[in-house]
mmCIF file of C-alpha atoms in Angstrom:
data_model
loop_
_atom_site.group_PDB
_atom_site.id
_atom_site.type_symbol
_atom_site.label_atom_id
_atom_site.label_comp_id
_atom_site.label_asym_id
_atom_site.label_seq_id
_atom_site.Cartn_x
_atom_site.Cartn_y
_atom_site.Cartn_z
ATOM 1 C CA MET A 211 -62.393 -122.677 193.842
ATOM 2 C CA ALA A 212 -62.220 -125.372 196.543
ATOM 3 C CA LEU A 213 -58.604 -126.023 195.596
ATOM 4 C CA CYS A 214 -57.775 -122.348 195.975
ATOM 5 C CA TRP A 215 -59.257 -122.109 199.457
ATOM 6 C CA SER A 216 -57.473 -125.337 200.382
ATOM 7 C CA LEU A 217 -54.198 -123.704 199.332
ATOM 8 C CA ALA A 218 -55.092 -120.635 201.350
ATOM 9 C CA ALA A 219 -55.812 -122.695 204.455
ATOM 10 C CA GLN A 220 -52.544 -124.579 204.029
ATOM 11 C CA ALA A 221 -50.675 -121.282 203.733
ATOM 12 C CA GLN A 222 -52.205 -120.016 206.945
ATOM 13 C CA ARG A 223 -51.293 -123.187 208.827
ATOM 14 C CA SER A 224 -47.734 -123.464 207.545
ATOM 15 C CA GLY A 225 -47.162 -119.724 207.882
ATOM 16 C CA LYS A 226 -47.237 -120.049 211.667
ATOM 17 C CA GLY A 227 -43.872 -121.780 211.684
ATOM 18 C CA PHE A 228 -41.132 -122.937 209.386
ATOM 19 C CA THR A 229 -39.436 -126.236 210.230
ATOM 20 C CA GLN A 230 -36.963 -128.049 207.978
ATOM 21 C CA GLN A 231 -35.950 -131.687 208.530
ATOM 22 C CA PHE A 232 -32.486 -133.026 207.638
ATOM 23 C CA ASN A 233 -31.378 -136.672 207.674
ATOM 24 C CA ARG A 234 -27.757 -135.885 208.572
ATOM 25 C CA ALA A 235 -26.195 -133.056 210.550
ATOM 26 C CA THR A 236 -23.105 -132.160 212.543
ATOM 27 C CA VAL A 237 -23.449 -129.435 215.156
ATOM 28 C CA LEU A 238 -20.607 -127.471 216.746
ATOM 29 C CA LEU A 239 -21.785 -126.401 220.186
ATOM 30 C CA SER A 240 -20.777 -123.225 221.995
ATOM 31 C CA THR A 241 -18.765 -125.426 224.358
ATOM 32 C CA GLY A 242 -16.604 -126.665 221.462
ATOM 33 C CA ASP A 243 -18.141 -130.144 221.500
ATOM 34 C CA THR A 244 -19.744 -131.666 218.406
ATOM 35 C CA ILE A 245 -22.783 -133.914 218.080
ATOM 36 C CA ALA A 246 -24.232 -135.614 215.017
ATOM 37 C CA GLY A 247 -27.545 -137.082 213.932
ATOM 38 C CA PRO A 248 -30.852 -136.219 212.237
ATOM 39 C CA LEU A 249 -31.841 -132.617 212.852
ATOM 40 C CA ALA A 250 -34.886 -130.370 212.689
ATOM 41 C CA LEU A 251 -34.353 -126.634 212.218
ATOM 42 C CA HIS A 252 -37.175 -124.635 213.774
ATOM 43 C CA ARG A 253 -36.654 -121.262 212.166
ATOM 44 C CA SER A 254 -39.292 -119.238 213.992
ATOM 45 C CA GLU A 255 -38.096 -120.481 217.389
ATOM 46 C CA GLU A 256 -34.331 -120.206 216.573
ATOM 47 C CA MET A 257 -33.951 -123.766 217.854
ATOM 48 C CA LEU A 258 -32.647 -127.164 216.779
ATOM 49 C CA THR A 259 -33.902 -130.577 217.839
ATOM 50 C CA MET A 260 -31.582 -133.549 217.290
ATOM 51 C CA THR A 261 -32.184 -137.269 217.580
ATOM 52 C CA LEU A 262 -29.147 -138.808 219.268
ATOM 53 C CA PRO A 263 -27.850 -142.394 218.786
ATOM 54 C CA ASP A 264 -29.694 -143.561 221.925
ATOM 55 C CA ASN A 265 -32.954 -142.216 220.372
ATOM 56 C CA THR A 266 -33.233 -139.376 222.848
ATOM 57 C CA VAL A 267 -34.079 -135.942 221.494
ATOM 58 C CA ARG A 268 -31.932 -132.961 222.426
ATOM 59 C CA THR A 269 -33.168 -129.381 222.126
ATOM 60 C CA LEU A 270 -30.564 -126.756 221.227
ATOM 61 C CA PRO A 271 -31.390 -123.029 221.309
ATOM 62 C CA ALA A 272 -29.275 -120.776 219.083
ATOM 63 C CA ILE A 273 -27.268 -119.529 222.073
ATOM 64 C CA SER A 274 -25.918 -123.079 222.520
ATOM 65 C CA VAL A 275 -24.740 -123.457 218.896
ATOM 66 C CA GLN A 276 -21.770 -122.005 217.016
ATOM 67 C CA SER A 277 -22.513 -123.565 213.633
ATOM 68 C CA PHE A 278 -23.911 -126.672 211.971
ATOM 69 C CA ALA A 279 -23.781 -128.445 208.613
ATOM 70 C CA VAL A 280 -26.695 -130.414 207.189
ATOM 71 C CA GLN A 281 -27.508 -132.787 204.333
ATOM 72 C CA GLY A 282 -30.497 -134.761 203.135
ATOM 73 C CA GLU A 283 -33.325 -132.301 203.556
ATOM 74 C CA ARG A 284 -36.816 -133.760 203.484
ATOM 75 C CA TYR A 285 -38.323 -131.048 201.363
ATOM 76 C CA ASP A 286 -41.630 -130.160 199.812
ATOM 77 C CA ARG A 287 -41.399 -130.756 196.052
ATOM 78 C CA SER A 288 -43.144 -127.459 195.389
ATOM 79 C CA ARG A 289 -40.007 -125.768 196.772
ATOM 80 C CA GLU A 290 -37.470 -127.647 194.621
ATOM 81 C CA ARG A 291 -36.461 -124.528 192.734
ATOM 82 C CA TYR A 292 -34.880 -123.128 195.895
ATOM 83 C CA TYR A 293 -32.227 -125.826 196.112
ATOM 84 C CA TYR A 294 -30.478 -125.765 192.756
ATOM 85 C CA ASP A 295 -27.133 -124.321 193.788
ATOM 86 C CA ASP A 296 -24.121 -125.678 195.633
ATOM 87 C CA PHE A 297 -22.473 -122.887 197.613
ATOM 88 C CA TYR A 298 -19.321 -124.869 198.484
ATOM 89 C CA SER A 299 -17.059 -122.896 196.115
ATOM 90 C CA MET A 300 -18.641 -119.606 197.158
ATOM 91 C CA ARG A 301 -17.982 -120.419 200.826
ATOM 92 C CA GLN A 302 -14.320 -120.874 199.823
ATOM 93 C CA GLY A 303 -14.246 -117.362 198.341
ATOM 94 C CA TYR A 304 -14.972 -118.089 194.678
ATOM 95 C CA TYR A 305 -15.931 -115.305 192.299
ATOM 96 C CA TYR A 306 -15.461 -114.884 188.548
ATOM 97 C CA GLY A 307 -11.832 -113.920 188.018
ATOM 98 C CA ASN A 308 -10.450 -115.057 191.379
ATOM 99 C CA PRO A 309 -6.849 -116.127 190.552
ATOM 100 C CA TYR A 310 -6.938 -118.914 193.159
ATOM 101 C CA PHE A 311 -9.654 -120.734 191.175
ATOM 102 C CA THR A 312 -8.211 -120.466 187.657
ATOM 103 C CA SER A 313 -7.698 -124.239 187.399
ATOM 104 C CA GLN A 314 -11.273 -125.012 188.423
ATOM 105 C CA PRO A 315 -14.399 -124.790 186.255
ATOM 106 C CA ARG A 316 -17.062 -122.235 187.013
ATOM 107 C CA PRO A 317 -19.745 -123.475 189.405
ATOM 108 C CA LEU A 318 -22.750 -124.412 187.301
ATOM 109 C CA ARG A 319 -26.344 -123.628 188.116
ATOM 110 C CA ARG A 320 -27.981 -126.935 188.971
ATOM 111 C CA GLU A 321 -30.972 -128.019 186.938
ATOM 112 C CA ARG A 322 -32.476 -130.213 189.622
ATOM 113 C CA PRO A 323 -32.253 -130.324 193.432
ATOM 114 C CA ASP A 324 -29.557 -132.385 195.127
ATOM 115 C CA THR A 325 -30.133 -132.978 198.835
ATOM 116 C CA THR A 326 -26.671 -134.543 199.257
ATOM 117 C CA LEU A 327 -25.167 -131.056 199.054
ATOM 118 C CA VAL A 328 -23.863 -129.688 202.346
ATOM 119 C CA ARG A 329 -25.473 -126.522 203.678
ATOM 120 C CA VAL A 330 -23.712 -124.569 206.441
ATOM 121 C CA PHE A 331 -25.429 -122.434 209.074
ATOM 122 C CA ARG A 332 -23.857 -120.103 211.622
ATOM 123 C CA THR A 333 -25.132 -118.257 214.667
ATOM 124 C CA TYR A 334 -25.149 -114.461 214.609
ATOM 125 C CA ARG A 335 -26.750 -111.844 216.822
ATOM 126 C CA TRP A 336 -29.593 -109.823 215.302
ATOM 127 C CA ASN A 337 -32.526 -107.631 216.255
ATOM 128 C CA ARG A 338 -35.049 -109.703 214.236
ATOM 129 C CA ASP A 339 -35.172 -106.895 211.667
ATOM 130 C CA ASN A 340 -36.601 -104.504 214.247
ATOM 131 C CA ASP A 341 -34.787 -101.265 213.512
ATOM 132 C CA TYR A 342 -36.162 -99.696 216.683
ATOM 133 C CA SER A 343 -34.626 -102.307 218.985
ATOM 134 C CA ASP A 344 -31.065 -102.414 220.280
ATOM 135 C CA PHE A 345 -31.575 -105.902 221.688
ATOM 136 C CA ARG A 346 -29.755 -108.528 219.643
ATOM 137 C CA ALA A 347 -30.534 -112.208 220.157
ATOM 138 C CA PRO A 348 -28.746 -115.172 218.548
ATOM 139 C CA GLY A 349 -30.267 -116.596 215.363
ATOM 140 C CA PHE A 350 -29.394 -119.079 212.615
ATOM 141 C CA PHE A 351 -28.181 -117.852 209.211
ATOM 142 C CA GLU A 352 -27.056 -119.889 206.197
ATOM 143 C CA GLN A 353 -23.548 -119.082 204.937
ATOM 144 C CA LEU A 354 -23.433 -118.435 201.175
ATOM 145 C CA SER A 355 -19.995 -116.822 200.690
ATOM 146 C CA GLY A 356 -16.523 -116.579 202.168
ATOM 147 C CA GLY A 357 -15.303 -113.848 204.504
ATOM 148 C CA PRO A 358 -14.385 -111.780 206.334
ATOM 149 C CA ILE A 359 -17.725 -110.172 205.385
ATOM 150 C CA ILE A 360 -20.074 -113.106 204.780
ATOM 151 C CA LEU A 361 -23.252 -113.237 202.732
ATOM 152 C CA LEU A 362 -25.974 -114.844 204.833
ATOM 153 C CA ARG A 363 -29.465 -116.033 204.015
ATOM 154 C CA ARG A 364 -32.602 -116.631 206.024
ATOM 155 C CA GLU A 365 -35.476 -118.343 204.285
ATOM 156 C CA GLY A 366 -38.943 -117.381 205.410
ATOM 157 C CA LEU A 367 -42.512 -118.235 204.517
ATOM 158 C CA VAL A 368 -44.689 -115.615 202.885
ATOM 159 C CA GLU A 369 -48.287 -115.722 201.711
ATOM 160 C CA ARG A 370 -48.900 -114.624 198.133
ATOM 161 C CA PRO A 371 -52.312 -114.030 196.541
ATOM 162 C CA ILE A 372 -53.810 -116.416 193.986
ATOM 163 C CA THR A 373 -55.470 -114.450 191.179
ATOM 164 C CA TYR A 374 -57.487 -115.572 188.190
ATOM 165 C CA ASN A 375 -54.799 -114.425 185.774
ATOM 166 C CA GLY A 376 -51.859 -115.539 187.956
ATOM 167 C CA PRO A 377 -49.836 -118.779 187.725
ATOM 168 C CA TYR A 378 -52.057 -120.522 190.291
ATOM 169 C CA GLY A 379 -55.351 -119.158 188.963
ATOM 170 C CA TYR A 380 -57.457 -120.195 186.019
ATOM 171 C CA GLY A 381 -56.415 -117.418 183.652
ATOM 172 C CA GLY A 382 -58.061 -116.406 180.448
ATOM 173 C CA TYR A 383 -61.375 -115.426 182.028
ATOM 174 C CA GLY A 384 -62.822 -112.012 181.405
ATOM 175 C CA GLY A 385 -65.900 -110.344 182.746
ATOM 176 C CA GLY A 386 -64.131 -108.318 185.394
ATOM 177 C CA MET A 387 -62.605 -111.381 187.098
ATOM 178 C CA THR A 388 -59.048 -110.640 185.932
ATOM 179 C CA GLY A 389 -56.796 -109.926 188.897
ATOM 180 C CA ARG A 390 -59.376 -110.935 191.490
ATOM 181 C CA THR A 391 -57.864 -112.661 194.535
ATOM 182 C CA MET A 392 -59.088 -116.251 194.906
ATOM 183 C CA GLY A 393 -57.023 -117.166 197.934
ATOM 184 C CA TYR A 394 -53.398 -117.405 199.017
ATOM 185 C CA TYR A 395 -50.497 -119.833 198.714
ATOM 186 C CA THR A 396 -47.305 -120.250 200.732
ATOM 187 C CA ASP A 397 -44.014 -119.356 199.090
ATOM 188 C CA VAL A 398 -40.436 -119.232 200.351
ATOM 189 C CA LYS A 399 -38.619 -115.921 200.288
ATOM 190 C CA ASP A 400 -34.871 -115.349 200.576
ATOM 191 C CA ASN A 401 -33.782 -112.599 202.956
ATOM 192 C CA PHE A 402 -30.131 -111.591 202.711
ATOM 193 C CA TYR A 403 -27.727 -110.219 205.321
ATOM 194 C CA LEU A 404 -24.043 -109.463 205.743
ATOM 195 C CA GLY A 405 -22.375 -111.302 208.597
ATOM 196 C CA LEU A 406 -19.903 -108.939 210.257
ATOM 197 C CA PRO A 407 -16.693 -109.860 212.113
ATOM 198 C CA ASN A 408 -18.175 -108.620 215.410
ATOM 199 C CA GLY A 409 -20.876 -111.303 215.296
ATOM 200 C CA ASN A 410 -23.720 -108.997 214.260
ATOM 201 C CA VAL A 411 -25.564 -108.863 210.944
ATOM 202 C CA LEU A 412 -26.515 -106.101 208.531
ATOM 203 C CA SER A 413 -29.811 -106.553 206.700
ATOM 204 C CA LEU A 414 -29.733 -106.253 202.901
ATOM 205 C CA ARG A 415 -33.347 -105.189 202.403
ATOM 206 C CA ASN A 416 -32.336 -103.624 199.097
ATOM 207 C CA PRO A 417 -29.353 -105.877 198.237
ATOM 208 C CA LYS A 418 -27.792 -103.629 195.600
ATOM 209 C CA LYS A 419 -28.199 -100.353 197.466
ATOM 210 C CA ASP A 420 -27.232 -101.744 200.872
ATOM 211 C CA LEU A 421 -24.238 -103.760 199.621
ATOM 212 C CA LEU A 422 -22.818 -100.810 197.689
ATOM 213 C CA ASN A 423 -23.392 -98.564 200.692
ATOM 214 C CA TYR A 424 -21.482 -100.920 202.990
ATOM 215 C CA PHE A 425 -18.544 -101.227 200.559
ATOM 216 C CA HIS A 426 -18.952 -97.583 199.513
ATOM 217 C CA THR A 427 -15.237 -97.064 198.834
ATOM 218 C CA TYR A 428 -15.421 -99.711 196.102
ATOM 219 C CA ALA A 429 -19.013 -99.179 194.968
ATOM 220 C CA ARG A 430 -18.077 -98.139 191.416
ATOM 221 C CA GLN A 431 -15.790 -101.166 190.962
ATOM 222 C CA ILE A 432 -18.436 -103.548 192.286
ATOM 223 C CA GLU A 433 -21.092 -102.100 189.977
ATOM 224 C CA GLN A 434 -18.757 -102.376 187.006
ATOM 225 C CA TYR A 435 -17.875 -105.973 187.919
ATOM 226 C CA ALA A 436 -21.570 -106.869 188.177
ATOM 227 C CA LYS A 437 -22.272 -105.312 184.782
ATOM 228 C CA GLN A 438 -19.330 -107.023 183.068
ATOM 229 C CA ASN A 439 -20.317 -110.443 184.415
ATOM 230 C CA LYS A 440 -24.105 -109.897 184.130
ATOM 231 C CA LEU A 441 -24.649 -110.524 187.848
ATOM 232 C CA ASN A 442 -27.936 -109.859 189.608
ATOM 233 C CA PHE A 443 -27.857 -108.416 193.126
ATOM 234 C CA THR A 444 -31.046 -110.295 194.100
ATOM 235 C CA GLU A 445 -29.948 -113.783 192.960
ATOM 236 C CA ALA A 446 -28.381 -115.756 195.844
ATOM 237 C CA ARG A 447 -25.484 -117.365 193.935
ATOM 238 C CA GLU A 448 -24.644 -114.160 192.056
ATOM 239 C CA LEU A 449 -24.848 -112.025 195.171
ATOM 240 C CA ALA A 450 -22.371 -114.467 196.754
ATOM 241 C CA PHE A 451 -19.946 -113.798 193.877
ATOM 242 C CA LEU A 452 -20.337 -110.059 194.432
ATOM 243 C CA VAL A 453 -19.674 -110.267 198.177
ATOM 244 C CA ASN A 454 -16.565 -112.386 197.582
ATOM 245 C CA TYR A 455 -15.360 -109.897 194.974
ATOM 246 C CA ALA A 456 -16.007 -106.993 197.358
ATOM 247 C CA ASN A 457 -13.979 -108.769 200.044
ATOM 248 C CA SER A 458 -11.093 -109.112 197.590
ATOM 249 C CA LEU A 459 -11.017 -105.342 197.118
ATOM 250 C CA GLY A 460 -10.721 -104.531 200.801
ATOM 251 C CA ALA A 461 -10.968 -107.333 203.331
ATOM 252 C CA GLY A 462 -11.859 -106.554 206.895
ATOM 253 C CA GLY A 463 -14.369 -104.077 208.465
ATOM 254 C CA LYS A 464 -16.550 -101.514 206.752
ATOM 255 C CA GLN A 465 -15.082 -100.125 203.553
#
């Protein structure tokens, strides 16, 4: 039980903020200049901190950044399963059946994390998922597909309950204890968006419904393509294939 409450306390502490550290990064500033060095991504604050060659630390709010690429994340091993895939091909527009990639093998799902992979982030304007607000502030989103409509991801921390019969509980105990909450643990949740050409984002709260609604002219073709290729609308790499395929049907604005 002590372990469970320790996990709960850790979840509460880490849930207040979400910072990721990277050993290498290149940042394209809004001015057009670039800077490089170790980087910390402070997700809750929409801010970067970079250690420059002279050992000074520079703080960069999202409004000052166009995009950045990172490698060498110092990650928590409990989160390894979130870093299996390389989205390089997807950022180039890859999807099953794309004639421009016929000479290349299909991107494979990685069996173990590889922090040498490059991850790309871009700045978009958003309302922080507040549907009742028209105010849009700049924020950082990871690019998972090509364009012109781009699949974006924001990772966030969520607290999930620990139960006696759950994966972090003891399991197998009866006597009315089954399903009882013992505490909470911190997990990472993917939130998906479409990056639009005007610099705004569209939230994919229900990825299948919202994606098909946006590309409504081609909804039947996209559904058929997903079925033929056994693609899941909630899986990041497979959703990237679907967005690239949708772009191929009608590139440019809302379909």
